[in-house]
Coordinates of C-alpha atoms in Angstrom, one line a residue:
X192 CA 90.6 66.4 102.3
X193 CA 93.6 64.8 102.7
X194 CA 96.0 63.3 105.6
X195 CA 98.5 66.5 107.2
X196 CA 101.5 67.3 106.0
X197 CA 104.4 69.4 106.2
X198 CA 104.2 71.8 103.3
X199 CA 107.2 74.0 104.7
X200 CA 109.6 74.2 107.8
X201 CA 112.1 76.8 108.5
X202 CA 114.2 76.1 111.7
X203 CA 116.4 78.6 113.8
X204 CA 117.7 79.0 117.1
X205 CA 117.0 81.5 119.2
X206 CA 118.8 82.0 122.8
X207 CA 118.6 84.4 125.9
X208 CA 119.7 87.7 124.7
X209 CA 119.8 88.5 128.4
X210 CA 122.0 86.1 128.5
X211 CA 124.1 86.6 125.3
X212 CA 123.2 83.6 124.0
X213 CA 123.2 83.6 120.1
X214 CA 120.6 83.9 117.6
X215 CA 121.4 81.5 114.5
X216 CA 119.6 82.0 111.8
X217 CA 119.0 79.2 108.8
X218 CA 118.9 80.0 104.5
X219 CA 116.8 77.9 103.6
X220 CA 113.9 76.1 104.2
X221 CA 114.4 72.2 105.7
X222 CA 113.9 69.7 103.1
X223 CA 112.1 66.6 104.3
X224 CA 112.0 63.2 102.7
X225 CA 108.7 61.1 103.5
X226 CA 109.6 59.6 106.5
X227 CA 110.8 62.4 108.3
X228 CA 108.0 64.7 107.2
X229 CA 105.4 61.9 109.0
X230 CA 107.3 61.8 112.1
X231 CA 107.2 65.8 112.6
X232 CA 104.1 66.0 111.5
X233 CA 103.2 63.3 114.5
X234 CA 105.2 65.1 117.3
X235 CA 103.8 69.2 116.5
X236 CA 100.1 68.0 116.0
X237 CA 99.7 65.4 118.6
X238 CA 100.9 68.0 121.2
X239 CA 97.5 69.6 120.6
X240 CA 95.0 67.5 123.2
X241 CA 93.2 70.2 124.6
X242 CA 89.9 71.9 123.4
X243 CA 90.7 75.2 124.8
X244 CA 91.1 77.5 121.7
X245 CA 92.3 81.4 121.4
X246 CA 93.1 83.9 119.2
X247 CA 95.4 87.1 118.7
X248 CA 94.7 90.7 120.4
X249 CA 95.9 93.5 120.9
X250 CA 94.6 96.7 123.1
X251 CA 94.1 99.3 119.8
X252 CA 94.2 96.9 117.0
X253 CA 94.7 93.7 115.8
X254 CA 97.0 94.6 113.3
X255 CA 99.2 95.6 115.5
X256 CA 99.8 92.2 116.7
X257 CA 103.0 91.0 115.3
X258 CA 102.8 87.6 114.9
X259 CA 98.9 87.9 113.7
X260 CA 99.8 90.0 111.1
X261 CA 103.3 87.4 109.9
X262 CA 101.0 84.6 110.0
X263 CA 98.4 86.3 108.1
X264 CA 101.6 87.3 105.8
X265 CA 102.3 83.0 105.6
X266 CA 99.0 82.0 104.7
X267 CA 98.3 84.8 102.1
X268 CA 102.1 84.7 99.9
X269 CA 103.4 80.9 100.6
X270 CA 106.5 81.9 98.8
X271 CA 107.6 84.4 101.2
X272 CA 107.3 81.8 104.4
X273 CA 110.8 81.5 104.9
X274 CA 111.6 85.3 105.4
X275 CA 108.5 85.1 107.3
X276 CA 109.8 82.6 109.6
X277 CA 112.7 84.9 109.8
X278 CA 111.1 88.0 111.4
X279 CA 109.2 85.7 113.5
X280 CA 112.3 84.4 114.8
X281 CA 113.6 87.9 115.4
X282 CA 110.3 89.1 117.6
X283 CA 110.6 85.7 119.5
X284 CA 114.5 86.7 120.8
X285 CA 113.5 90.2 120.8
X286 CA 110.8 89.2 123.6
X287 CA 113.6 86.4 125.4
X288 CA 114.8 89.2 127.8
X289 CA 114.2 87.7 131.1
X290 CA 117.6 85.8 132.3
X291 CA 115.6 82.5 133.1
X292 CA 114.1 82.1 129.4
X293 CA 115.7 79.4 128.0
X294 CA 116.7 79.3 124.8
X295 CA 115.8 76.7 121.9
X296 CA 115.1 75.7 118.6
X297 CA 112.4 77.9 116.6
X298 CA 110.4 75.6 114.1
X299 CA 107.9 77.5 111.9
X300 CA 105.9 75.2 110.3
X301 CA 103.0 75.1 107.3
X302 CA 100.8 72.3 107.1
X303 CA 98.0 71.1 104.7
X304 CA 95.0 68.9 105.5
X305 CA 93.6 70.4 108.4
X306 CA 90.3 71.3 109.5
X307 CA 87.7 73.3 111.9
X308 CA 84.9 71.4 112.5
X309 CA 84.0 70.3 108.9
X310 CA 85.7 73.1 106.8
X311 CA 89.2 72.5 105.7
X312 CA 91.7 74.8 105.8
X313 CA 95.5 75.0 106.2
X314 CA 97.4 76.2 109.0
X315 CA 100.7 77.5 110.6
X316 CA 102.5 76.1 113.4
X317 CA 105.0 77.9 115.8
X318 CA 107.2 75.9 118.2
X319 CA 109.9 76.4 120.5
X320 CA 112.1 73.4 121.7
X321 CA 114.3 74.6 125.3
X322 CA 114.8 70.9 126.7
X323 CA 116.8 68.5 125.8
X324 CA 117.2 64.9 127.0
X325 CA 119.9 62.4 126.9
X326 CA 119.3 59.4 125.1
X327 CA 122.1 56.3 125.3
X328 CA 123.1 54.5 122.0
X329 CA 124.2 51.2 121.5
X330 CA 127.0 50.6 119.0
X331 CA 128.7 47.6 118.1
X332 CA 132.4 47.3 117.9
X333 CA 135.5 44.5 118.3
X334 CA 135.2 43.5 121.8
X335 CA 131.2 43.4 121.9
X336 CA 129.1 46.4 122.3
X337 CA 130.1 50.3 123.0
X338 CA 127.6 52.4 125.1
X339 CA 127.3 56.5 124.4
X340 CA 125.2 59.1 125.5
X341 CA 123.7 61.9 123.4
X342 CA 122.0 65.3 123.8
X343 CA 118.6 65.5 122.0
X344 CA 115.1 66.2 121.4
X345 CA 112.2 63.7 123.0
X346 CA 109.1 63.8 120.6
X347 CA 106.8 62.6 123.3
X348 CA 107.1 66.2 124.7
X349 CA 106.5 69.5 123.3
X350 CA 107.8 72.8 125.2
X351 CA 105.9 75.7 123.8
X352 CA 103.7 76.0 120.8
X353 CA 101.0 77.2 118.7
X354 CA 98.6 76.3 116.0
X355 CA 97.1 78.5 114.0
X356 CA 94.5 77.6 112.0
X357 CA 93.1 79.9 108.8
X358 CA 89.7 80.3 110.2
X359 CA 88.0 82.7 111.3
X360 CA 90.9 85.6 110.5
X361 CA 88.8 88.5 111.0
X362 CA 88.5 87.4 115.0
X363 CA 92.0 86.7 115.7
X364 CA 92.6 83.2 113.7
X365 CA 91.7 80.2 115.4
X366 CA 94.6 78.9 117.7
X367 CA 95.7 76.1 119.9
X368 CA 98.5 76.8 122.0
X369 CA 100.6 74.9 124.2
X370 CA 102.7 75.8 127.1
X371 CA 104.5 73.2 129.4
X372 CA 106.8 75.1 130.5
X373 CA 105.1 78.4 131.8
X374 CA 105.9 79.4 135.1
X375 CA 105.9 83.2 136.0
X376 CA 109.4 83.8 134.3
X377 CA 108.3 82.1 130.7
X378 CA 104.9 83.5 130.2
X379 CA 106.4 85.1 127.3
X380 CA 105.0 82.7 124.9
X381 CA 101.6 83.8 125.5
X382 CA 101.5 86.9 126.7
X383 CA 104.5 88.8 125.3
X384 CA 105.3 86.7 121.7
X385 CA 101.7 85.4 120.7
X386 CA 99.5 88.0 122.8
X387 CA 96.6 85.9 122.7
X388 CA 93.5 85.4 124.5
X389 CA 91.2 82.7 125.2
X390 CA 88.3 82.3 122.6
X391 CA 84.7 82.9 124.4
X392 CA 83.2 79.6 123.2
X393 CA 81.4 76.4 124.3
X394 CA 84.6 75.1 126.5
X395 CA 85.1 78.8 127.6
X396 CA 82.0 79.1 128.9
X397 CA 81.4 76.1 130.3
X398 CA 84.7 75.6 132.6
X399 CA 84.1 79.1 133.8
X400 CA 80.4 79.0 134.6
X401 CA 80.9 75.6 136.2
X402 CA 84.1 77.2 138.1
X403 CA 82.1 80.0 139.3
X404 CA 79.2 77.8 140.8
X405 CA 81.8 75.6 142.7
X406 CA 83.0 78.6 144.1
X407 CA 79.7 80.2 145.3
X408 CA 78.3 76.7 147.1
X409 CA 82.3 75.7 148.3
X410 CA 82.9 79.1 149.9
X411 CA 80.6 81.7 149.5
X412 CA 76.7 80.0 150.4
X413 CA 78.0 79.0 154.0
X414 CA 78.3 82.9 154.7
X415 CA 75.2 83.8 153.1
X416 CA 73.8 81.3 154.6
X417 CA 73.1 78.6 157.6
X418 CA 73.4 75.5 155.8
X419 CA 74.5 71.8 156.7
X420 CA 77.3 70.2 155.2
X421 CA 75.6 67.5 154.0
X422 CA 73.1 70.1 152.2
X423 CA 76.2 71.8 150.3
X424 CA 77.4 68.6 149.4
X425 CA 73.9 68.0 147.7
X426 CA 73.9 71.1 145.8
X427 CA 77.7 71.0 144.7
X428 CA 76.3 67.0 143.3
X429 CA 72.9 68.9 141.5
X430 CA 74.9 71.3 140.3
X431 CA 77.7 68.9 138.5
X432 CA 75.0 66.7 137.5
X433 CA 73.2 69.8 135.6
X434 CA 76.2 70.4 133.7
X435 CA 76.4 66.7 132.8
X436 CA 73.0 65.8 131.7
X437 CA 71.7 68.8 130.1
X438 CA 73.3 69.7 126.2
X439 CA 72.8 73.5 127.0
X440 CA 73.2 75.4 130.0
X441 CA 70.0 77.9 131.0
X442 CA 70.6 80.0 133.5
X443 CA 67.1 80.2 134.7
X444 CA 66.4 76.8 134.7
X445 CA 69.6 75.9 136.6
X446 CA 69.1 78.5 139.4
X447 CA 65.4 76.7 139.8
X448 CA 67.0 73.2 139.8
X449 CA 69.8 74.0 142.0
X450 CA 70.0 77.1 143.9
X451 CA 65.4 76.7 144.7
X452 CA 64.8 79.0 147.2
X453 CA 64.4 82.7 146.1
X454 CA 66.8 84.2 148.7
X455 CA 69.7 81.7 147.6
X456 CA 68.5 82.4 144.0
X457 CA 69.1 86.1 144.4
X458 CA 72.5 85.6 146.3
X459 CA 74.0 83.7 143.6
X460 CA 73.2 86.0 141.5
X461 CA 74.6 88.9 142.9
X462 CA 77.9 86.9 143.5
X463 CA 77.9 86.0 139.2
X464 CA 78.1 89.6 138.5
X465 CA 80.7 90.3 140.8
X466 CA 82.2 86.9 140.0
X467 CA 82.5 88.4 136.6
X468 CA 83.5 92.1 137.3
X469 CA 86.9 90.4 138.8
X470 CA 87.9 88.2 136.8
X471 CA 86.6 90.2 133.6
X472 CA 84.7 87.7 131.7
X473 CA 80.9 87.8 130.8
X474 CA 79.7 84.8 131.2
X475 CA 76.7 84.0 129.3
X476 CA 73.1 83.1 130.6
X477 CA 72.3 80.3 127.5
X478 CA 74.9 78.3 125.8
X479 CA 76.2 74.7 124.7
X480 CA 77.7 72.7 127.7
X481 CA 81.3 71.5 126.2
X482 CA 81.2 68.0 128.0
X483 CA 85.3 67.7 127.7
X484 CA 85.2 70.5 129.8
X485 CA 82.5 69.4 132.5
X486 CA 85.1 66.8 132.6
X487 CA 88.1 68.7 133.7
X488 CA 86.0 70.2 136.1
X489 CA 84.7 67.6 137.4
X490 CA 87.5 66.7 139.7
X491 CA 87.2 70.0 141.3
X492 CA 84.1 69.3 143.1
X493 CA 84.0 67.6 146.3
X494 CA 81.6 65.5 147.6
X495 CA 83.0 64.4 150.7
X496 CA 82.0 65.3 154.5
X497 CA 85.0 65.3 157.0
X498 CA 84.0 64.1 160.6
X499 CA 87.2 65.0 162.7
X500 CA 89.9 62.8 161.7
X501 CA 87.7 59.4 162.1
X502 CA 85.4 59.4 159.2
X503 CA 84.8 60.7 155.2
X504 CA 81.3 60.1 154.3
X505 CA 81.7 60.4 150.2
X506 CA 78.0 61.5 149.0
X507 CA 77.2 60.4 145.6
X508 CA 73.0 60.3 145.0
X509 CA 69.7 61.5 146.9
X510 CA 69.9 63.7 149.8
X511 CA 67.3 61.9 151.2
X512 CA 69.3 59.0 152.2
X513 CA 71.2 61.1 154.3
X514 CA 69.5 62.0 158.3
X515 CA 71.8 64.4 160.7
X516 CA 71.2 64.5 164.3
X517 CA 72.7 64.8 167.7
X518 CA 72.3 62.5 171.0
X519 CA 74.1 62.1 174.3
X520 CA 76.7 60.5 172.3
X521 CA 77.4 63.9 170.2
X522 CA 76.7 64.4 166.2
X523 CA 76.1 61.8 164.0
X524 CA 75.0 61.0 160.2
X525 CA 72.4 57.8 159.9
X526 CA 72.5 56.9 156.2
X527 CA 70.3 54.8 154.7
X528 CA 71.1 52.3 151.7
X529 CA 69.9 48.8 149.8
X530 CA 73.3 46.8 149.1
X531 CA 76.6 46.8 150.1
X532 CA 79.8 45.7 148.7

């Protein structure tokens, strides 16, 4: 397989019909010379560093999913991508209503050389460009040097957009989508234009399951139960660590690792299935731990004990080395340790 490429872009602009904005529609496709079609190629796919993957939806079926169905339309007559790219274009400012959508260059593009896992396969990519930057240019001229500021496009960022590769079709395609400009207003892209939804996979499952056992020993064990700080601490550690040494999650042998006692065992439990019923996700009981997103995760657990506003006592290893007690002095933590530095 070779490097990506650009195979074909169509580019249009599509504003805020809220906002009367106009909707400019290109004739052609954009021809790219060599260099140009490298440095594109560069700024779409590098915007793609998460693992997180989705795919189209929709409530009755997913041919009724606009863009799923173009796309499909893209990959299966290449010759028809610009008109394509067209009634993309159209369902994009059809869907720009709300007045604090900003409006932006639309790039539909069609690259070559990419791949899932070790199959090749090509794939479409959907972008929308709102920002703009100002970017100062240095000219020459008779009395030394004349300074001027322009209006353009920085290709270290990426506003919205979407990858979709052809894998998979039957489920939805396989898509990468980003969104760095999503607040409440502009959740258009995903949920109005795209209408996608998270893929259940290895990263899904493993950010959520890991989510949901923060939650349970952060918040929910100390009102299930009576149990020390320092003893949460130690499960929220055995519970990371799980996730980061073992290549596939159990569900049994975690809850025996972790959770130990019966009672606590059975509590967690009953809070998974209403964890799930929520948030509506299943959340399976074996599956491959996605380390990327144990990663992400990790920051979210806390191993630190708060005493007043004097001390943090930052718990890293055995809960052995850690004794609690209370004297005429009042509470106090003896810990126990080889080295310092």
């Amino acid at each position: 397989m070779g490097e990506s490429q650009i195979t074909a872009l169509a580019l249009h602009y599509v504003g805020n019909q809220a906002n009367d904005e106009p909707f400019v529609l290109s004739k052609k496709l954009f021809a790219l010379d060599k260099d140009m079609n490298l440095l594109l190629t560069d700024w779409f796919l590098s915007a793609f560093k998460s693992e997180e993957r989705y795919r189209f939806h929709d409530d009755i079926d997913l041919n009724y999913n606009r863009v799923y169905r173009l796309v499909a339309n893209m990959f299966d007559n290449p010759d028809g991508f610009f008109d394509y790219s067209v009634d993309l274009a159209t369902f994009l400012y059809e869907n720009c209503e709300h007045p604090k959508i900003k409006g932006g260059d639309f790039y539909a593009v069609r690259f070559s050389g990419q791949s899932v896992g070790t199959e090749g396969c090509d794939a479409i990519g959907l972008f929308k460009i709102e920002n703009k930057d100002t970017f100062l240019t240095v000219e020459p001229d008779t009395d030394g040097f004349d300074i001027c500021q322009e209006q353009g496009v920085n290709i270290k960022k990426m506003d919205k957009g979407c990858l979709i590769f052809n894998h998979e079709r039957e489920e939805g395609f396989y898509v990468s989508v980003v969104d760095n400009t999503n607040r409440s207003e502009a959740a258009y892209w995903v949920d109005d234009f795209l209408h996608v939804v998270r893929r259940q996979d290895a990263y899904f499952q493993t950010e959520n399951a890991l989510a949901m056992c923060r939650n349970y020993l952060a918040e929910q064990l100390p009102t299930d139960f009576e149990v020390s700080r320092a003893d949460q601490v130690d499960m929220l550690n055995r519970s990371l660590n799980f996730f980061q040494k073992q290549p596939k999650f159990e569900l049994q042998t975690f809850e025996q690792q972790v959770m130990e006692q019966p009672e606590v065992i059975s509590k967690f439990d009953e809070y998974r299935r209403r964890y799930q019923d929520e948030r509506q996700l299943r959340l399976e009981d074996s599956f491959d731990v996605n380390p990327t997103a144990v990663k992400k995760q990790t920051r979210a657990f806390k191993s630190v004990i708060k005493l007043d506003k004097n001390f943090h006592i930052y718990i890293h290893g055995s809960r052995d080395l850690v004794e609690q007690g209370e004297d005429a002095h009042g509470k106090f933590y003896k810990l126990y340790y080889k080295e310092e530095s």
